[in-house]
CSV table of C-alpha atoms in Angstrom, one decimal:
chain,number,residue,atom,x,y,z
A,1,UNK,CA,-47.6,182.8,66.9
A,2,UNK,CA,-44.8,181.5,67.7
A,3,UNK,CA,-43.8,184.8,65.2
A,4,UNK,CA,-44.8,186.5,67.4
A,5,UNK,CA,-44.6,185.1,70.9
A,6,UNK,CA,-40.4,185.6,68.9
A,7,UNK,CA,-41.1,188.9,68.3
A,8,UNK,CA,-42.3,190.0,72.1
A,9,UNK,CA,-39.7,188.2,73.2
A,10,UNK,CA,-36.7,189.9,71.3
A,11,UNK,CA,-38.5,193.5,71.6
A,12,UNK,CA,-38.0,193.1,75.5
A,13,UNK,CA,-34.9,193.3,76.9
A,14,UNK,CA,-35.5,192.6,80.8
A,15,UNK,CA,-32.5,193.4,83.0
A,16,UNK,CA,-33.0,192.6,86.3
A,17,UNK,CA,-30.4,193.3,89.2
A,18,UNK,CA,-30.7,192.9,93.4
A,19,UNK,CA,-34.5,192.7,93.5
A,20,UNK,CA,-35.6,195.8,93.5
A,21,UNK,CA,-35.8,196.9,90.0
A,22,UNK,CA,-36.5,195.9,86.7
A,23,UNK,CA,-36.4,197.3,82.3
A,24,UNK,CA,-38.5,197.4,80.2
A,25,UNK,CA,-37.2,198.0,76.5
A,26,UNK,CA,-40.2,197.2,74.1
A,27,UNK,CA,-41.8,198.3,71.0
A,28,UNK,CA,-40.6,196.5,68.0
A,29,UNK,CA,-40.0,200.6,65.9
A,30,UNK,CA,-36.1,201.7,66.5
A,31,UNK,CA,-34.9,205.1,66.2
A,32,UNK,CA,-31.4,205.0,64.3
A,33,UNK,CA,-28.7,206.2,66.2
A,34,UNK,CA,-29.2,210.2,64.2
A,35,UNK,CA,-32.4,210.4,65.6
A,36,UNK,CA,-33.2,213.7,67.6
A,37,UNK,CA,-35.4,210.8,69.4
A,38,UNK,CA,-32.6,209.3,71.9
A,39,UNK,CA,-31.4,213.3,71.8
A,40,UNK,CA,-34.1,214.2,72.3
A,41,UNK,CA,-34.6,211.8,75.5
A,42,UNK,CA,-31.1,212.7,77.4
A,43,UNK,CA,-31.7,216.0,77.6
A,44,UNK,CA,-35.2,215.3,78.7
A,45,UNK,CA,-33.8,212.7,81.3
A,46,UNK,CA,-31.2,214.0,82.4
A,47,UNK,CA,-33.5,216.9,84.5
A,48,UNK,CA,-36.2,214.9,85.5
A,49,UNK,CA,-35.4,212.8,88.6
A,50,UNK,CA,-34.8,217.2,89.8
A,51,UNK,CA,-38.4,217.3,87.9
A,52,UNK,CA,-40.6,215.0,89.5
A,53,UNK,CA,-38.7,215.6,93.0
A,54,UNK,CA,-39.5,219.0,93.3
A,55,UNK,CA,-43.1,219.1,91.7
A,56,UNK,CA,-43.8,216.3,94.5
A,57,UNK,CA,-42.3,212.6,94.0
A,58,UNK,CA,-44.6,213.1,90.4
A,59,UNK,CA,-43.7,214.6,86.9
A,60,UNK,CA,-44.5,213.9,82.8
A,61,UNK,CA,-43.9,215.6,80.0
A,62,UNK,CA,-44.4,216.3,76.0
A,63,UNK,CA,-42.4,217.1,73.5
A,64,UNK,CA,-42.6,217.4,70.1
A,65,UNK,CA,-40.0,216.5,67.7
A,66,UNK,CA,-41.7,216.7,63.7
A,67,UNK,CA,-44.4,216.1,62.6
A,68,UNK,CA,-44.2,212.5,62.3
A,69,UNK,CA,-42.4,211.2,66.1
A,70,UNK,CA,-43.7,212.1,69.8
A,71,UNK,CA,-41.8,211.8,72.8
A,72,UNK,CA,-44.1,210.9,76.3
A,73,UNK,CA,-42.2,210.4,79.0
A,74,UNK,CA,-43.1,209.7,82.9
A,75,UNK,CA,-41.5,210.3,86.0
A,76,UNK,CA,-43.7,209.1,89.7
A,77,UNK,CA,-42.0,208.1,92.8
A,78,UNK,CA,-43.7,205.8,95.9
A,79,UNK,CA,-46.0,208.1,97.2
A,80,UNK,CA,-44.0,207.8,101.4
A,81,UNK,CA,-40.6,209.1,100.1
A,82,UNK,CA,-38.1,211.2,100.7
A,83,UNK,CA,-37.0,213.6,98.9
A,84,UNK,CA,-33.2,212.3,98.4
A,85,UNK,CA,-34.6,208.5,97.5
A,86,UNK,CA,-36.3,210.2,95.3
A,87,UNK,CA,-33.9,211.5,93.6
A,88,UNK,CA,-31.7,209.2,93.4
A,89,UNK,CA,-34.2,206.6,92.5
A,90,UNK,CA,-35.5,208.7,89.6
A,91,UNK,CA,-32.0,209.6,88.7
A,92,UNK,CA,-30.3,206.4,88.6
A,93,UNK,CA,-33.5,204.5,86.6
A,94,UNK,CA,-33.1,206.9,84.0
A,95,UNK,CA,-29.9,206.3,83.2
A,96,UNK,CA,-30.3,202.6,83.4
A,97,UNK,CA,-32.8,202.7,81.0
A,98,UNK,CA,-30.8,204.9,79.1
A,99,UNK,CA,-27.9,201.8,79.3
A,100,UNK,CA,-30.3,199.4,78.6
A,101,UNK,CA,-32.4,200.3,75.7
A,102,UNK,CA,-30.6,203.2,73.5
A,103,UNK,CA,-32.2,202.8,71.0
A,104,UNK,CA,-36.0,201.8,71.9
A,105,UNK,CA,-38.8,204.3,71.3
A,106,UNK,CA,-40.1,203.0,74.5
A,107,UNK,CA,-39.2,201.5,77.5
A,108,UNK,CA,-39.9,201.7,81.2
A,109,UNK,CA,-38.4,201.0,84.2
A,110,UNK,CA,-40.2,199.4,88.5
A,111,UNK,CA,-37.8,199.8,90.7
A,112,UNK,CA,-39.1,198.9,94.1
A,113,UNK,CA,-38.8,202.8,94.3
A,114,UNK,CA,-39.9,204.4,92.1
A,115,UNK,CA,-40.5,204.7,88.2
A,116,UNK,CA,-39.2,206.1,85.2
A,117,UNK,CA,-41.4,205.2,81.9
A,118,UNK,CA,-41.0,207.4,77.6
A,119,UNK,CA,-43.4,206.4,74.5
A,120,UNK,CA,-43.1,207.8,70.9
A,121,UNK,CA,-46.9,207.5,72.2
A,122,UNK,CA,-48.9,208.6,74.4
A,123,UNK,CA,-49.8,206.6,77.6
A,124,UNK,CA,-50.5,209.0,80.3
A,125,UNK,CA,-53.6,208.6,81.0
A,126,UNK,CA,-54.2,204.6,79.7
A,127,UNK,CA,-53.4,202.2,81.7
A,128,UNK,CA,-51.2,199.1,80.9
A,129,UNK,CA,-51.5,195.8,83.3
A,130,UNK,CA,-48.7,194.5,81.4
A,131,UNK,CA,-45.4,194.2,81.4
A,132,UNK,CA,-45.6,192.9,85.2
A,133,UNK,CA,-43.0,192.1,87.9
A,134,UNK,CA,-43.9,189.8,91.5
A,135,UNK,CA,-42.0,189.9,94.0
A,136,UNK,CA,-43.0,187.7,96.5
A,137,UNK,CA,-41.2,185.7,100.3
A,138,UNK,CA,-40.1,182.0,99.9
A,139,UNK,CA,-41.7,181.5,103.3
A,140,UNK,CA,-45.6,181.9,103.9
A,141,UNK,CA,-47.5,182.8,107.1
A,142,UNK,CA,-47.7,181.0,110.4
A,143,UNK,CA,-50.4,177.7,109.8
A,144,UNK,CA,-51.7,178.8,113.2
A,145,UNK,CA,-52.8,182.4,111.7
A,146,UNK,CA,-54.5,182.0,108.3
A,147,UNK,CA,-57.7,183.1,109.0
A,148,UNK,CA,-56.5,186.5,111.3
A,149,UNK,CA,-54.0,187.2,108.2
A,150,UNK,CA,-56.4,186.5,105.3
A,151,UNK,CA,-59.1,188.3,107.2
A,152,UNK,CA,-57.2,191.0,107.8
A,153,UNK,CA,-54.9,191.8,104.2
A,154,UNK,CA,-58.6,191.5,102.9
A,155,UNK,CA,-60.3,194.6,103.7
A,156,UNK,CA,-56.8,196.5,104.1
A,157,UNK,CA,-56.1,196.0,100.7
A,158,UNK,CA,-59.6,197.3,99.8
A,159,UNK,CA,-60.0,200.5,101.4
A,160,UNK,CA,-56.7,201.7,100.3
A,161,UNK,CA,-57.5,201.3,97.0
A,162,UNK,CA,-60.4,202.9,96.9
A,163,UNK,CA,-59.3,205.7,98.6
A,164,UNK,CA,-56.1,205.4,95.6
A,165,UNK,CA,-58.5,206.0,93.2
A,166,UNK,CA,-60.3,209.1,95.4
A,167,UNK,CA,-56.2,210.8,94.9
A,168,UNK,CA,-56.5,213.7,93.3
A,169,UNK,CA,-54.5,214.1,89.8
A,170,UNK,CA,-50.8,214.8,91.3
A,171,UNK,CA,-51.5,211.9,93.8
A,172,UNK,CA,-53.1,208.7,93.8
A,173,UNK,CA,-51.2,206.6,97.3
A,174,UNK,CA,-52.8,205.1,100.6
A,175,UNK,CA,-50.9,203.6,103.2
A,176,UNK,CA,-52.1,201.5,106.5
A,177,UNK,CA,-51.7,198.8,108.6
A,178,UNK,CA,-53.1,196.6,111.1
A,179,UNK,CA,-51.9,193.5,113.5
A,180,UNK,CA,-53.6,190.1,112.6
A,181,UNK,CA,-52.5,188.1,115.4
A,182,UNK,CA,-53.7,189.6,120.2
A,183,UNK,CA,-49.0,189.5,119.5
A,184,UNK,CA,-49.3,193.3,118.0
A,185,UNK,CA,-48.7,190.9,114.6
A,186,UNK,CA,-48.6,193.6,111.4
A,187,UNK,CA,-49.4,193.9,108.2
A,188,UNK,CA,-47.9,196.3,106.1
A,189,UNK,CA,-48.9,198.1,102.7
A,190,UNK,CA,-49.5,200.5,100.6
A,191,UNK,CA,-50.8,201.3,97.1
A,192,UNK,CA,-50.5,203.5,94.2
A,193,UNK,CA,-52.0,204.1,90.4
A,194,UNK,CA,-50.7,206.7,88.1
A,195,UNK,CA,-51.8,209.7,89.3
A,196,UNK,CA,-53.1,210.4,85.7
A,197,UNK,CA,-55.3,207.4,85.2
A,198,UNK,CA,-59.0,207.7,85.8
A,199,UNK,CA,-60.7,206.9,89.3
A,200,UNK,CA,-62.3,203.9,87.8
A,201,UNK,CA,-58.7,202.6,85.6
A,202,UNK,CA,-56.8,203.0,89.3
A,203,UNK,CA,-60.1,200.7,90.8
A,204,UNK,CA,-59.4,198.7,88.2
A,205,UNK,CA,-55.8,197.7,87.3
A,206,UNK,CA,-55.5,197.7,91.8
A,207,UNK,CA,-58.2,195.9,91.8
A,208,UNK,CA,-56.3,193.8,89.1
A,209,UNK,CA,-53.1,193.4,91.2
A,210,UNK,CA,-54.6,192.3,93.5
A,211,UNK,CA,-55.8,188.6,92.4
A,212,UNK,CA,-52.5,188.7,91.1
A,213,UNK,CA,-51.2,187.8,94.2
A,214,UNK,CA,-54.3,185.9,94.8
A,215,UNK,CA,-53.2,183.5,91.6
A,216,UNK,CA,-49.4,183.5,92.3
A,217,UNK,CA,-48.4,184.0,95.7
A,218,UNK,CA,-51.3,183.8,98.3
A,219,UNK,CA,-49.8,183.9,102.2
A,220,UNK,CA,-46.3,185.0,102.2
A,221,UNK,CA,-45.6,187.4,104.4
A,222,UNK,CA,-43.6,189.6,101.9
A,223,UNK,CA,-45.5,191.0,98.1
A,224,UNK,CA,-44.8,193.2,95.8
A,225,UNK,CA,-46.3,193.9,92.4
A,226,UNK,CA,-45.3,196.5,90.1
A,227,UNK,CA,-47.7,197.2,86.7
A,228,UNK,CA,-46.7,200.3,84.5
A,229,UNK,CA,-50.2,202.4,86.2
A,230,UNK,CA,-50.5,200.7,89.0
A,231,UNK,CA,-48.5,198.9,92.9
A,232,UNK,CA,-49.8,197.0,95.5
A,233,UNK,CA,-46.8,195.5,98.6
A,234,UNK,CA,-47.3,194.7,101.7
A,235,UNK,CA,-44.9,192.8,103.8
A,236,UNK,CA,-44.3,192.3,108.0
A,237,UNK,CA,-42.5,194.6,108.8
A,238,UNK,CA,-42.9,199.0,108.5
A,239,UNK,CA,-41.1,199.4,104.9
A,240,UNK,CA,-42.8,203.8,104.5
A,241,UNK,CA,-40.8,206.7,105.0
A,242,UNK,CA,-43.5,208.7,105.8
A,243,UNK,CA,-47.1,208.9,106.6
A,244,UNK,CA,-48.2,210.8,103.3
A,245,UNK,CA,-51.2,208.7,102.8
A,246,UNK,CA,-51.8,207.4,105.6
A,247,UNK,CA,-55.6,207.2,106.5
A,248,UNK,CA,-56.4,210.6,108.6
A,249,UNK,CA,-57.2,210.5,112.2
A,250,UNK,CA,-61.2,210.1,113.2
A,251,UNK,CA,-63.1,212.5,114.6
A,252,UNK,CA,-63.1,213.1,117.6
A,253,UNK,CA,-66.6,211.6,118.6
A,254,UNK,CA,-69.0,214.5,119.8
A,255,UNK,CA,-69.8,215.8,122.7
A,256,UNK,CA,-73.1,215.9,124.8
A,257,UNK,CA,-73.5,217.7,127.3
A,258,UNK,CA,-76.8,217.5,129.9
A,259,UNK,CA,-78.6,220.6,130.3
A,260,UNK,CA,-80.7,220.3,133.9
A,261,UNK,CA,-84.1,221.6,133.3
A,262,UNK,CA,-85.7,225.8,132.7
A,263,UNK,CA,-85.4,227.5,135.9
A,264,UNK,CA,-89.1,228.4,137.3
A,265,UNK,CA,-91.0,230.9,135.0
A,266,UNK,CA,-91.1,233.3,137.9
A,267,UNK,CA,-87.4,234.2,138.9
A,268,UNK,CA,-86.2,237.1,139.8
A,269,UNK,CA,-84.5,239.9,137.5
A,270,UNK,CA,-81.4,238.5,137.6
A,271,UNK,CA,-82.0,235.2,135.3
A,272,UNK,CA,-80.6,238.4,132.1
A,273,UNK,CA,-77.2,237.2,134.1
A,274,UNK,CA,-78.0,233.4,134.2
A,275,UNK,CA,-78.8,233.7,130.2
A,276,UNK,CA,-74.8,234.5,129.3
A,277,UNK,CA,-74.1,231.3,131.6
A,278,UNK,CA,-72.2,228.8,129.7
A,279,UNK,CA,-73.7,226.3,132.1
A,280,UNK,CA,-75.6,226.4,135.0
A,281,UNK,CA,-76.4,223.5,137.4
A,282,UNK,CA,-79.5,224.8,140.2
A,283,UNK,CA,-81.1,223.4,142.8
A,284,UNK,CA,-83.5,225.5,144.5
A,285,UNK,CA,-85.5,223.2,147.7
A,286,UNK,CA,-87.4,224.2,150.0
A,287,UNK,CA,-89.0,222.1,152.1
A,288,UNK,CA,-92.7,223.1,153.2
A,289,UNK,CA,-93.1,220.6,156.2
A,290,UNK,CA,-95.0,223.1,158.5
A,291,UNK,CA,-96.0,226.9,158.8
A,292,UNK,CA,-93.7,226.8,161.7
A,293,UNK,CA,-91.1,225.9,160.2
A,294,UNK,CA,-91.2,228.4,157.3
A,295,UNK,CA,-88.7,231.3,158.4
A,296,UNK,CA,-86.5,228.2,159.0
A,297,UNK,CA,-87.0,227.4,154.7
A,298,UNK,CA,-86.9,231.4,153.9
A,299,UNK,CA,-83.0,231.0,155.5
A,300,UNK,CA,-83.1,228.4,153.7
A,301,UNK,CA,-84.0,229.8,150.8
A,302,UNK,CA,-81.6,233.2,150.7
A,303,UNK,CA,-77.8,231.2,151.6
A,304,UNK,CA,-78.7,228.7,148.7
A,305,UNK,CA,-79.5,231.5,146.6
A,306,UNK,CA,-76.1,233.0,147.3
A,307,UNK,CA,-73.8,230.2,147.5
A,308,UNK,CA,-75.1,229.6,143.5
A,309,UNK,CA,-74.6,233.1,143.2
A,310,UNK,CA,-70.7,232.4,143.9
A,311,UNK,CA,-71.7,228.7,142.0
A,312,UNK,CA,-71.7,230.7,138.4
A,313,UNK,CA,-69.4,233.8,138.7
A,314,UNK,CA,-67.4,230.4,138.7
A,315,UNK,CA,-68.4,229.4,136.3
A,316,UNK,CA,-68.7,232.2,134.8
A,317,UNK,CA,-64.2,232.9,134.3
A,318,UNK,CA,-64.0,229.8,132.4
A,319,UNK,CA,-66.0,228.7,129.1
A,320,UNK,CA,-66.1,225.1,127.7
A,321,UNK,CA,-62.5,225.2,126.4
A,322,UNK,CA,-61.3,225.1,129.7
A,323,UNK,CA,-62.6,221.8,130.2
A,324,UNK,CA,-59.4,218.3,129.9
A,325,UNK,CA,-61.2,216.3,127.5
A,326,UNK,CA,-59.4,213.4,127.1
A,327,UNK,CA,-59.0,211.8,123.9
A,328,UNK,CA,-57.8,208.4,122.4
A,329,UNK,CA,-54.4,208.8,119.8
A,330,UNK,CA,-52.8,206.9,118.0
A,331,UNK,CA,-50.0,205.7,118.3
A,332,UNK,CA,-47.4,207.0,115.3
A,333,UNK,CA,-44.1,205.9,116.3
A,334,UNK,CA,-43.4,202.1,116.5
A,335,UNK,CA,-40.7,200.2,117.6
A,336,UNK,CA,-39.2,198.5,114.6
A,337,UNK,CA,-39.5,194.5,115.1
A,338,UNK,CA,-37.1,192.7,113.2
A,339,UNK,CA,-39.4,189.9,112.3
A,340,UNK,CA,-36.6,187.6,109.4
A,341,UNK,CA,-38.8,188.6,107.0
A,342,UNK,CA,-37.4,191.3,104.7
A,343,UNK,CA,-34.6,189.0,105.2
A,344,UNK,CA,-36.2,185.7,104.7
A,345,UNK,CA,-35.7,185.2,100.4
A,346,UNK,CA,-37.3,186.4,97.8
A,347,UNK,CA,-38.9,184.7,94.4
A,348,UNK,CA,-39.8,187.0,91.6
A,349,UNK,CA,-41.1,186.1,88.9
A,350,UNK,CA,-41.7,188.5,85.7
A,351,UNK,CA,-45.3,188.4,82.9
A,352,UNK,CA,-46.1,189.9,79.7
């Protein structure tokens, strides 16, 4: 048992750069300097950033080397990143892997903005949960809002997990935010899976990452968990570069129009023109008080019919599409509030 642990520790060279990057050099079977493996890796990595950016933030490559070896490589950017940020992250992570894992047949860089990975074994649709990196703020949520915070975060991340798991073969990424106090203090969260994972494996990987949060850093104001197959992050200030991964706006509520009762069956031939109108409101009142007022009643009816004809012409000149409907919409732009969360001290942990 001790020798196994020793081999794992020795074969895993970890480099932590200011709170946002981690490289793991894995696989105890190394290649020699004269083999084709490092040359192929270096050539592939030289264009990895461009390939990832050109394909929307995700790229895989398979390169057969000989009858006994194949190089598999992957680059993935966080789903909200702009092209420039994505390119720079993949480029730097690729170089960091080459520099730190010079003769390893398997390595992975887990960075805040992206992930780079290569191996001589196929891993594209395999769920890997270790090695993992956990980061969290040293400060906790205010004791006055613990219940509110937990009551909002749990359903929020569950919703994001389901949305990400049901994503496409090119993007499994979901984001969301929600206030947890009456003062509009908000939680911002994002989850992501390697797009080649199945929906079930993505769901399981994210469920495990959320379980990691409950065991390592419950109620912290910032948490970032990176796994080889998925990631989970939340904090109390905005951190996304775009709205990719946000939930689509809800459809407008259906409008129900109340139609008036049909006109009397003894209507004249002008009824054929009425059927082409969008709305017709007809009210005919013929007061019959006595025979004495018969002529007056007929005159009133005539005047009402004339007025009705004018109303129908006005309605016929426009359609419902010309009516001004007021719809409530979410405010897509919220001012960033400096609440000190991202400036607070953070603690980082690595788990194999």
